[in-house]
């Protein structure tokens, strides 16, 4: 069972600009339409876990539903799934360990964790096993940061770097729990 972050950030570590926009993600020319490994990543996972704000952002895109896997949305306020998505989106709430346990019990063991607050909350609970962070060479100077405060440092081991489109770098890290007292 693993919880994996797959996300893009600006060079200065933001996932959205000061206006909560992400258009800067698409400023690098991509004439061949490279997915930069996203398809292979989606093949590795069983389901997604995201927060309500991330769901709202995805629903605002002018495209078809992008996820072929079940999407579990963490929300304490959402009462029902938007019409037309009943077989794609499932609402969950509660303590993260309990929610992940319930999702795992349904046979979904490799989870894609998405959304700033959701990722930060999983990190606070030390529930992230792997992070794949794609860095776009743009300085935003502010916005929504990928990382927040933690009670204690979390150690990760760098396992791979890839370059895409001559300027985008994707780094993969796995949680290094070798220094955690048992």
Coordinates of N, CA and C in Angstrom, one line a residue:
X1 N 0.8 -1.2 0.0 CA 0.0 0.0 0.0 C 0.9 1.2 0.0
X2 N 0.6 2.2 -0.9 CA 1.4 3.4 -0.9 C 0.5 4.6 -1.3
X3 N 0.9 5.7 -0.8 CA 0.3 7.0 -1.0 C 1.3 7.8 -1.8
X4 N 1.0 8.3 -3.0 CA 2.0 8.9 -3.9 C 1.5 10.3 -4.3
X5 N 2.4 11.2 -4.2 CA 2.1 12.6 -4.7 C 2.7 12.7 -6.1
X6 N 1.9 13.2 -7.0 CA 2.4 13.5 -8.4 C 1.9 14.9 -8.7
X7 N 2.8 15.9 -8.7 CA 2.3 17.3 -8.8 C 3.4 18.1 -9.5
X8 N 3.0 19.2 -10.0 CA 3.9 20.2 -10.6 C 4.0 21.4 -9.7
X9 N 5.2 22.0 -9.7 CA 5.4 23.2 -8.9 C 6.2 24.2 -9.8
X10 N 6.1 25.5 -9.4 CA 6.9 26.5 -10.0 C 8.3 26.3 -9.4
X11 N 9.3 27.0 -10.0 CA 10.7 26.9 -9.5 C 10.8 27.3 -8.0
X12 N 9.9 28.2 -7.6 CA 9.9 28.6 -6.2 C 8.9 27.9 -5.3
X13 N 8.4 26.7 -5.8 CA 7.6 25.8 -5.0 C 6.2 26.0 -4.8
X14 N 5.6 26.8 -5.8 CA 4.1 27.0 -5.7 C 3.4 26.1 -6.7
X15 N 2.2 25.7 -6.3 CA 1.3 24.9 -7.1 C 0.2 25.7 -7.9
X16 N 0.1 26.9 -7.4 CA -0.9 27.9 -8.1 C -0.3 29.3 -7.8
X17 N -0.7 30.2 -8.7 CA -0.2 31.6 -8.5 C -1.0 32.3 -7.5
X18 N -0.7 33.6 -7.3 CA -1.4 34.5 -6.3 C -2.9 34.6 -6.5
X19 N -3.4 34.3 -7.8 CA -4.8 34.3 -8.1 C -5.4 32.9 -8.1
X20 N -4.7 31.9 -7.6 CA -5.1 30.5 -7.6 C -5.3 30.0 -9.1
X21 N -4.5 30.5 -10.0 CA -4.5 30.1 -11.4 C -3.3 29.2 -11.6
X22 N -3.5 28.3 -12.6 CA -2.4 27.4 -13.0 C -2.0 27.4 -14.5
X23 N -2.4 28.5 -15.2 CA -2.1 28.6 -16.6 C -0.6 28.5 -16.9
X24 N 0.2 29.0 -16.0 CA 1.6 29.0 -16.2 C 2.2 27.6 -16.4
X25 N 1.4 26.6 -16.0 CA 1.8 25.2 -16.2 C 2.0 24.8 -17.6
X26 N 1.2 25.5 -18.5 CA 1.2 25.2 -19.9 C 1.9 26.2 -20.8
X27 N 2.8 27.0 -20.2 CA 3.5 28.1 -21.0 C 4.7 27.5 -21.8
X28 N 5.2 26.3 -21.3 CA 6.3 25.7 -22.1 C 5.8 25.0 -23.3
X29 N 6.3 25.4 -24.5 CA 5.8 24.7 -25.7 C 5.9 23.2 -25.6
X30 N 4.9 22.5 -26.0 CA 4.9 21.0 -26.0 C 4.3 20.5 -27.3
X31 N 5.0 20.7 -28.4 CA 4.4 20.5 -29.7 C 4.0 19.0 -29.9
X32 N 4.7 18.1 -29.3 CA 4.4 16.7 -29.4 C 3.4 16.2 -28.4
X33 N 3.0 17.0 -27.5 CA 2.0 16.6 -26.5 C 2.4 15.6 -25.5
X34 N 3.7 15.7 -25.1 CA 4.2 14.8 -24.1 C 3.4 14.9 -22.8
X35 N 3.1 13.7 -22.2 CA 2.4 13.7 -20.9 C 3.4 13.7 -19.7
X36 N 4.7 13.7 -20.1 CA 5.7 13.8 -19.1 C 5.6 12.7 -18.0
X37 N 5.2 11.5 -18.5 CA 5.1 10.3 -17.6 C 3.8 10.1 -16.9
X38 N 2.8 11.0 -17.1 CA 1.6 10.9 -16.3 C 0.8 9.6 -16.7
X39 N 0.8 9.2 -17.9 CA 0.1 8.0 -18.3 C 0.7 6.8 -17.6
X40 N 2.0 6.7 -17.6 CA 2.7 5.6 -16.9 C 2.4 5.6 -15.4
X41 N 2.4 6.9 -14.8 CA 2.0 7.0 -13.4 C 0.6 6.5 -13.1
X42 N -0.3 6.9 -14.0 CA -1.7 6.5 -13.8 C -1.9 5.0 -13.9
X43 N -1.1 4.3 -14.7 CA -1.1 2.9 -14.7 C -0.7 2.2 -13.4
X44 N 0.1 3.0 -12.6 CA 0.6 2.4 -11.3 C -0.4 2.6 -10.2
X45 N -1.3 3.4 -10.3 CA -2.2 3.7 -9.2 C -3.6 3.1 -9.3
X46 N -4.2 2.9 -8.2 CA -5.6 2.3 -8.2 C -6.7 3.3 -8.1
X47 N -6.4 4.4 -7.4 CA -7.4 5.5 -7.2 C -6.8 6.8 -6.8
X48 N -7.5 7.8 -6.8 CA -7.1 9.2 -6.4 C -7.8 9.6 -5.1
X49 N -7.0 10.4 -4.3 CA -7.6 11.1 -3.2 C -7.3 12.5 -3.4
X50 N -8.3 13.4 -3.4 CA -8.1 14.8 -3.5 C -9.1 15.6 -2.6
X51 N -8.8 16.8 -2.4 CA -9.6 17.7 -1.7 C -10.7 18.4 -2.6
X52 N -11.6 19.0 -1.9 CA -12.7 19.6 -2.6 C -12.2 20.7 -3.6
X53 N -11.3 21.6 -3.1 CA -10.7 22.6 -4.0 C -10.1 22.1 -5.2
X54 N -9.4 21.0 -5.1 CA -8.8 20.4 -6.3 C -9.9 19.9 -7.2
X55 N -10.9 19.2 -6.7 CA -12.0 18.8 -7.5 C -12.6 19.9 -8.3
X56 N -12.9 21.0 -7.5 CA -13.5 22.2 -8.2 C -12.6 22.7 -9.3
X57 N -11.3 22.7 -9.1 CA -10.4 23.1 -10.2 C -10.4 22.2 -11.4
X58 N -10.4 20.9 -11.1 CA -10.5 19.9 -12.2 C -11.8 20.1 -13.0
X59 N -12.9 20.3 -12.3 CA -14.2 20.4 -12.9 C -14.3 21.7 -13.8
X60 N -13.4 22.7 -13.5 CA -13.5 24.0 -14.2 C -12.7 23.9 -15.5
X61 N -11.9 22.8 -15.7 CA -11.1 22.7 -16.9 C -12.1 22.4 -18.1
X62 N -11.8 22.9 -19.2 CA -12.6 22.7 -20.4 C -12.1 21.4 -21.2
X63 N -12.4 20.3 -20.5 CA -12.0 19.0 -21.1 C -12.9 17.9 -20.5
X64 N -12.7 16.7 -21.1 CA -13.4 15.6 -20.5 C -12.8 15.2 -19.2
X65 N -13.5 14.4 -18.4 CA -13.0 13.9 -17.1 C -11.7 13.2 -17.3
X66 N -10.6 13.7 -16.7 CA -9.3 13.2 -17.0 C -8.8 11.9 -16.3
X67 N -9.6 11.4 -15.4 CA -9.2 10.3 -14.6 C -9.9 9.0 -14.9
X68 N -9.2 7.9 -15.3 CA -9.8 6.6 -15.6 C -10.0 5.8 -14.3
X69 N -9.6 6.3 -13.2 CA -9.6 5.6 -11.9 C -10.6 6.3 -11.0
X70 N -11.1 5.6 -9.9 CA -12.0 6.2 -9.0 C -11.3 7.4 -8.3
X71 N -12.1 8.5 -8.0 CA -11.6 9.6 -7.3 C -12.4 9.8 -6.0
X72 N -11.6 9.7 -4.9 CA -12.2 9.9 -3.6 C -11.9 11.3 -3.2
X73 N -13.0 12.1 -2.9 CA -12.9 13.5 -2.6 C -13.1 13.7 -1.1
X74 N -12.1 14.3 -0.4 CA -12.2 14.6 1.0 C -13.0 15.9 1.1
X75 N -14.1 15.8 1.8 CA -14.9 17.1 2.0 C -15.8 16.9 3.2
X76 N -15.9 17.9 4.1 CA -16.8 17.8 5.2 C -18.1 18.6 4.9
X77 N -18.1 19.3 3.7 CA -19.3 20.1 3.4 C -20.0 19.7 2.2
X78 N -19.4 19.0 1.3 CA -20.0 18.5 0.0 C -21.1 17.4 0.4
X79 N -22.3 17.6 0.0 CA -23.3 16.7 0.3 C -23.6 15.6 -0.8
X80 N -23.3 16.0 -2.0 CA -23.5 15.1 -3.1 C -22.5 15.3 -4.2
X81 N -22.3 14.3 -5.0 CA -21.4 14.3 -6.1 C -22.1 15.1 -7.3
X82 N -21.3 16.0 -8.0 CA -21.9 16.7 -9.1 C -22.6 15.7 -10.1
X83 N -23.7 16.2 -10.7 CA -24.4 15.3 -11.6 C -23.6 14.9 -12.8
X84 N -23.7 13.6 -13.1 CA -22.9 13.1 -14.2 C -21.6 12.4 -13.8
X85 N -21.2 12.6 -12.5 CA -20.0 12.0 -12.0 C -20.2 11.0 -10.9
X86 N -21.4 10.5 -10.8 CA -21.7 9.6 -9.7 C -20.9 8.3 -9.7
X87 N -20.5 7.9 -10.9 CA -19.7 6.6 -11.0 C -18.2 6.9 -11.1
X88 N -17.8 8.2 -10.9 CA -16.4 8.5 -11.0 C -15.8 9.1 -9.6
X89 N -16.7 9.9 -8.9 CA -16.3 10.6 -7.7 C -17.1 10.0 -6.5
X90 N -16.3 9.8 -5.4 CA -16.9 9.3 -4.2 C -16.5 10.2 -3.0
X91 N -17.4 10.6 -2.3 CA -17.2 11.5 -1.2 C -16.7 10.7 0.1
X92 N -15.7 11.2 0.7 CA -15.2 10.6 2.0 C -14.9 11.7 3.0
X93 N -15.0 11.4 4.2 CA -14.6 12.3 5.3 C -14.2 11.6 6.5
X94 N -13.5 12.3 7.4 CA -13.0 11.7 8.6 C -11.5 11.8 8.8
X95 N -11.0 11.1 9.8 CA -9.5 11.1 10.0 C -8.9 10.4 8.8
X96 N -7.7 11.0 8.3 CA -7.1 10.5 7.1 C -6.7 9.0 7.2
X97 N -6.2 8.6 8.4 CA -5.9 7.1 8.5 C -7.1 6.3 8.4
X98 N -8.2 6.7 8.9 CA -9.5 5.9 8.8 C -9.9 5.9 7.3
X99 N -9.9 7.1 6.7 CA -10.4 7.2 5.3 C -9.5 6.3 4.4
X100 N -8.2 6.4 4.5 CA -7.3 5.6 3.7 C -7.5 4.1 4.0
X101 N -7.7 3.8 5.3 CA -8.0 2.4 5.6 C -9.3 1.9 4.9
X102 N -10.3 2.7 4.9 CA -11.6 2.3 4.2 C -11.4 2.2 2.7
X103 N -10.6 3.1 2.1 CA -10.3 3.0 0.7 C -9.5 1.7 0.4
X104 N -8.4 1.5 1.2 CA -7.6 0.3 1.0 C -8.5 -1.0 1.1
X105 N -9.4 -1.0 2.1 CA -10.3 -2.2 2.3 C -11.2 -2.5 1.1
X106 N -11.3 -1.5 0.2 CA -12.1 -1.7 -1.1 C -11.2 -2.2 -2.2
X107 N -9.9 -2.4 -1.9 CA -9.0 -2.9 -2.9 C -8.2 -1.9 -3.6
X108 N -8.3 -0.7 -3.2 CA -7.5 0.4 -3.8 C -6.3 0.7 -2.9
X109 N -5.1 0.2 -3.3 CA -4.0 0.2 -2.4 C -2.9 1.2 -2.8
X110 N -2.8 1.6 -4.0 CA -1.8 2.5 -4.5 C -2.6 3.8 -4.9
X111 N -2.4 4.8 -4.0 CA -3.3 6.0 -4.1 C -2.5 7.2 -4.5
X112 N -3.1 7.9 -5.5 CA -2.5 9.2 -6.0 C -3.1 10.3 -5.1
X113 N -2.3 11.0 -4.3 CA -2.7 12.0 -3.4 C -2.5 13.4 -4.1
X114 N -3.6 14.1 -4.3 CA -3.5 15.4 -5.1 C -4.2 16.5 -4.3
X115 N -3.6 17.7 -4.5 CA -4.2 19.0 -4.0 C -3.3 19.4 -2.8
X116 N -3.1 20.7 -2.8 CA -2.2 21.3 -1.8 C -2.5 21.0 -0.4
X117 N -3.7 21.3 0.1 CA -4.1 21.1 1.5 C -4.1 19.6 1.8
X118 N -4.6 18.8 0.8 CA -4.6 17.3 1.1 C -3.2 16.8 1.2
X119 N -2.3 17.2 0.3 CA -0.9 16.7 0.4 C -0.3 17.2 1.7
X120 N -0.5 18.4 2.1 CA 0.0 18.9 3.4 C -0.5 18.1 4.6
X121 N -1.8 17.8 4.6 CA -2.4 17.0 5.6 C -1.8 15.6 5.7
X122 N -1.6 15.0 4.5 CA -1.0 13.7 4.5 C 0.4 13.7 5.0
X123 N 1.1 14.7 4.7 CA 2.5 14.9 5.2 C 2.5 15.1 6.7
X124 N 1.6 15.9 7.2 CA 1.5 16.1 8.6 C 1.3 14.8 9.4
X125 N 0.6 13.9 8.8 CA 0.3 12.5 9.4 C 1.4 11.5 9.0
X126 N 2.4 11.9 8.3 CA 3.5 11.1 7.8 C 2.9 9.9 7.0
X127 N 2.0 10.3 6.0 CA 1.3 9.2 5.2 C 1.7 9.3 3.7
X128 N 2.8 10.0 3.4 CA 3.2 10.0 2.0 C 4.4 9.1 1.9
X129 N 4.3 8.1 0.9 CA 5.4 7.2 0.7 C 6.3 7.6 -0.5
X130 N 5.8 8.3 -1.4 CA 6.6 8.7 -2.6 C 6.0 10.0 -3.1
X131 N 7.0 10.8 -3.6 CA 6.6 12.1 -4.3 C 7.3 12.2 -5.6
X132 N 6.5 12.6 -6.6 CA 7.0 12.8 -8.0 C 6.7 14.3 -8.2
X133 N 7.7 15.1 -8.2 CA 7.5 16.6 -8.3 C 8.1 17.1 -9.6
X134 N 7.3 17.6 -10.5 CA 7.7 18.2 -11.7 C 7.9 19.7 -11.6
X135 N 9.1 20.2 -11.8 CA 9.3 21.6 -11.6 C 9.3 22.4 -13.0
X136 N 8.4 23.4 -13.1 CA 8.3 24.2 -14.2 C 9.2 25.4 -14.0
X137 N 10.1 25.8 -14.9 CA 11.1 26.9 -14.7 C 10.5 28.3 -14.8
X138 N 9.5 28.5 -13.8 CA 8.9 29.8 -13.7 C 8.9 30.2 -12.3
X139 N 9.3 31.4 -12.0 CA 9.2 32.0 -10.6 C 7.9 32.7 -10.5
X140 N 7.0 32.3 -9.6 CA 5.7 33.0 -9.4 C 5.8 34.1 -8.4
X141 N 6.7 34.0 -7.4 CA 6.9 35.1 -6.4 C 5.8 35.0 -5.4
X142 N 5.0 34.0 -5.3 CA 3.9 33.9 -4.3 C 2.8 33.0 -4.9
X143 N 1.9 32.6 -4.0 CA 0.8 31.8 -4.4 C 0.5 30.7 -3.4
X144 N 0.1 29.6 -3.9 CA -0.2 28.5 -3.0 C 1.0 27.5 -3.0
X145 N 1.6 27.4 -1.8 CA 2.8 26.6 -1.6 C 2.4 25.1 -1.6
X146 N 3.3 24.3 -2.1 CA 3.1 22.9 -2.0 C 3.2 22.4 -0.6
X147 N 4.2 22.9 0.1 CA 4.5 22.4 1.4 C 4.1 23.4 2.5
X148 N 3.7 22.8 3.7 CA 3.4 23.6 4.8 C 4.2 23.2 6.0
X149 N 3.8 23.7 7.2 CA 4.6 23.4 8.4 C 4.4 21.9 8.8
X150 N 5.5 21.4 9.4 CA 5.4 20.0 9.9 C 5.9 20.0 11.4
X151 N 5.4 19.1 12.2 CA 5.9 19.0 13.6 C 7.3 18.6 13.6
X152 N 7.8 17.8 12.7 CA 9.2 17.3 12.6 C 9.5 17.1 11.2
X153 N 10.8 17.1 10.9 CA 11.3 16.9 9.5 C 10.9 15.5 9.0
X154 N 10.6 15.3 7.7 CA 10.4 14.0 7.1 C 11.5 13.9 6.1
X155 N 12.2 12.7 6.2 CA 13.3 12.5 5.3 C 12.8 11.7 4.1
X156 N 13.3 12.1 2.9 CA 13.0 11.4 1.6 C 14.3 11.1 0.9
X157 N 14.3 10.1 0.1 CA 15.5 9.7 -0.6 C 15.2 10.0 -2.1
X158 N 16.1 10.7 -2.8 CA 16.0 11.0 -4.2 C 16.3 9.7 -5.0
X159 N 15.4 9.3 -5.9 CA 15.6 8.1 -6.6 C 15.7 8.3 -8.1
X160 N 15.2 9.4 -8.7 CA 15.3 9.6 -10.1 C 15.0 11.0 -10.5
X161 N 15.7 11.4 -11.6 CA 15.4 12.7 -12.2 C 15.2 12.5 -13.7
X162 N 14.3 13.2 -14.3 CA 14.1 13.2 -15.7 C 13.9 14.6 -16.2
X163 N 14.3 14.8 -17.4 CA 14.1 16.2 -18.0 C 13.1 16.0 -19.2
X164 N 12.2 17.0 -19.3 CA 11.2 17.0 -20.4 C 11.3 18.3 -21.1
X165 N 11.1 18.3 -22.4 CA 10.9 19.5 -23.2 C 12.1 20.5 -23.1
X166 N 13.3 19.9 -22.7 CA 14.5 20.7 -22.6 C 14.6 21.7 -21.4
X167 N 13.5 21.7 -20.5 CA 13.6 22.7 -19.4 C 12.8 22.3 -18.2
X168 N 12.0 21.2 -18.3 CA 11.2 20.8 -17.2 C 11.9 19.6 -16.5
X169 N 12.0 19.7 -15.2 CA 12.7 18.6 -14.5 C 11.7 17.9 -13.5
X170 N 11.7 16.6 -13.6 CA 10.8 15.8 -12.7 C 11.7 15.0 -11.8
X171 N 11.5 15.2 -10.5 CA 12.3 14.4 -9.5 C 11.4 13.5 -8.7
X172 N 11.9 12.3 -8.5 CA 11.1 11.3 -7.7 C 11.8 11.0 -6.4
X173 N 11.0 11.0 -5.3 CA 11.6 10.7 -4.0 C 10.7 9.6 -3.3
X174 N 11.4 8.9 -2.5 CA 10.6 7.9 -1.6 C 10.9 8.2 -0.2
X175 N 10.0 8.0 0.7 CA 10.1 8.2 2.1 C 11.2 7.4 2.6
X176 N 12.1 8.0 3.4 CA 13.2 7.3 4.0 C 12.9 7.1 5.5
X177 N 12.4 6.0 5.9 CA 12.0 5.8 7.3 C 13.1 5.0 8.0
X178 N 14.3 4.9 7.4 CA 15.4 4.2 8.1 C 15.9 4.8 9.4
X179 N 15.6 6.1 9.5 CA 16.1 6.8 10.7 C 15.0 7.0 11.8
X180 N 13.8 6.4 11.5 CA 12.7 6.6 12.5 C 12.9 5.5 13.5
X181 N 12.9 5.9 14.8 CA 13.0 4.8 15.9 C 11.8 4.0 15.8
X182 N 12.0 2.6 16.0 CA 10.8 1.7 16.0 C 10.2 1.5 17.4

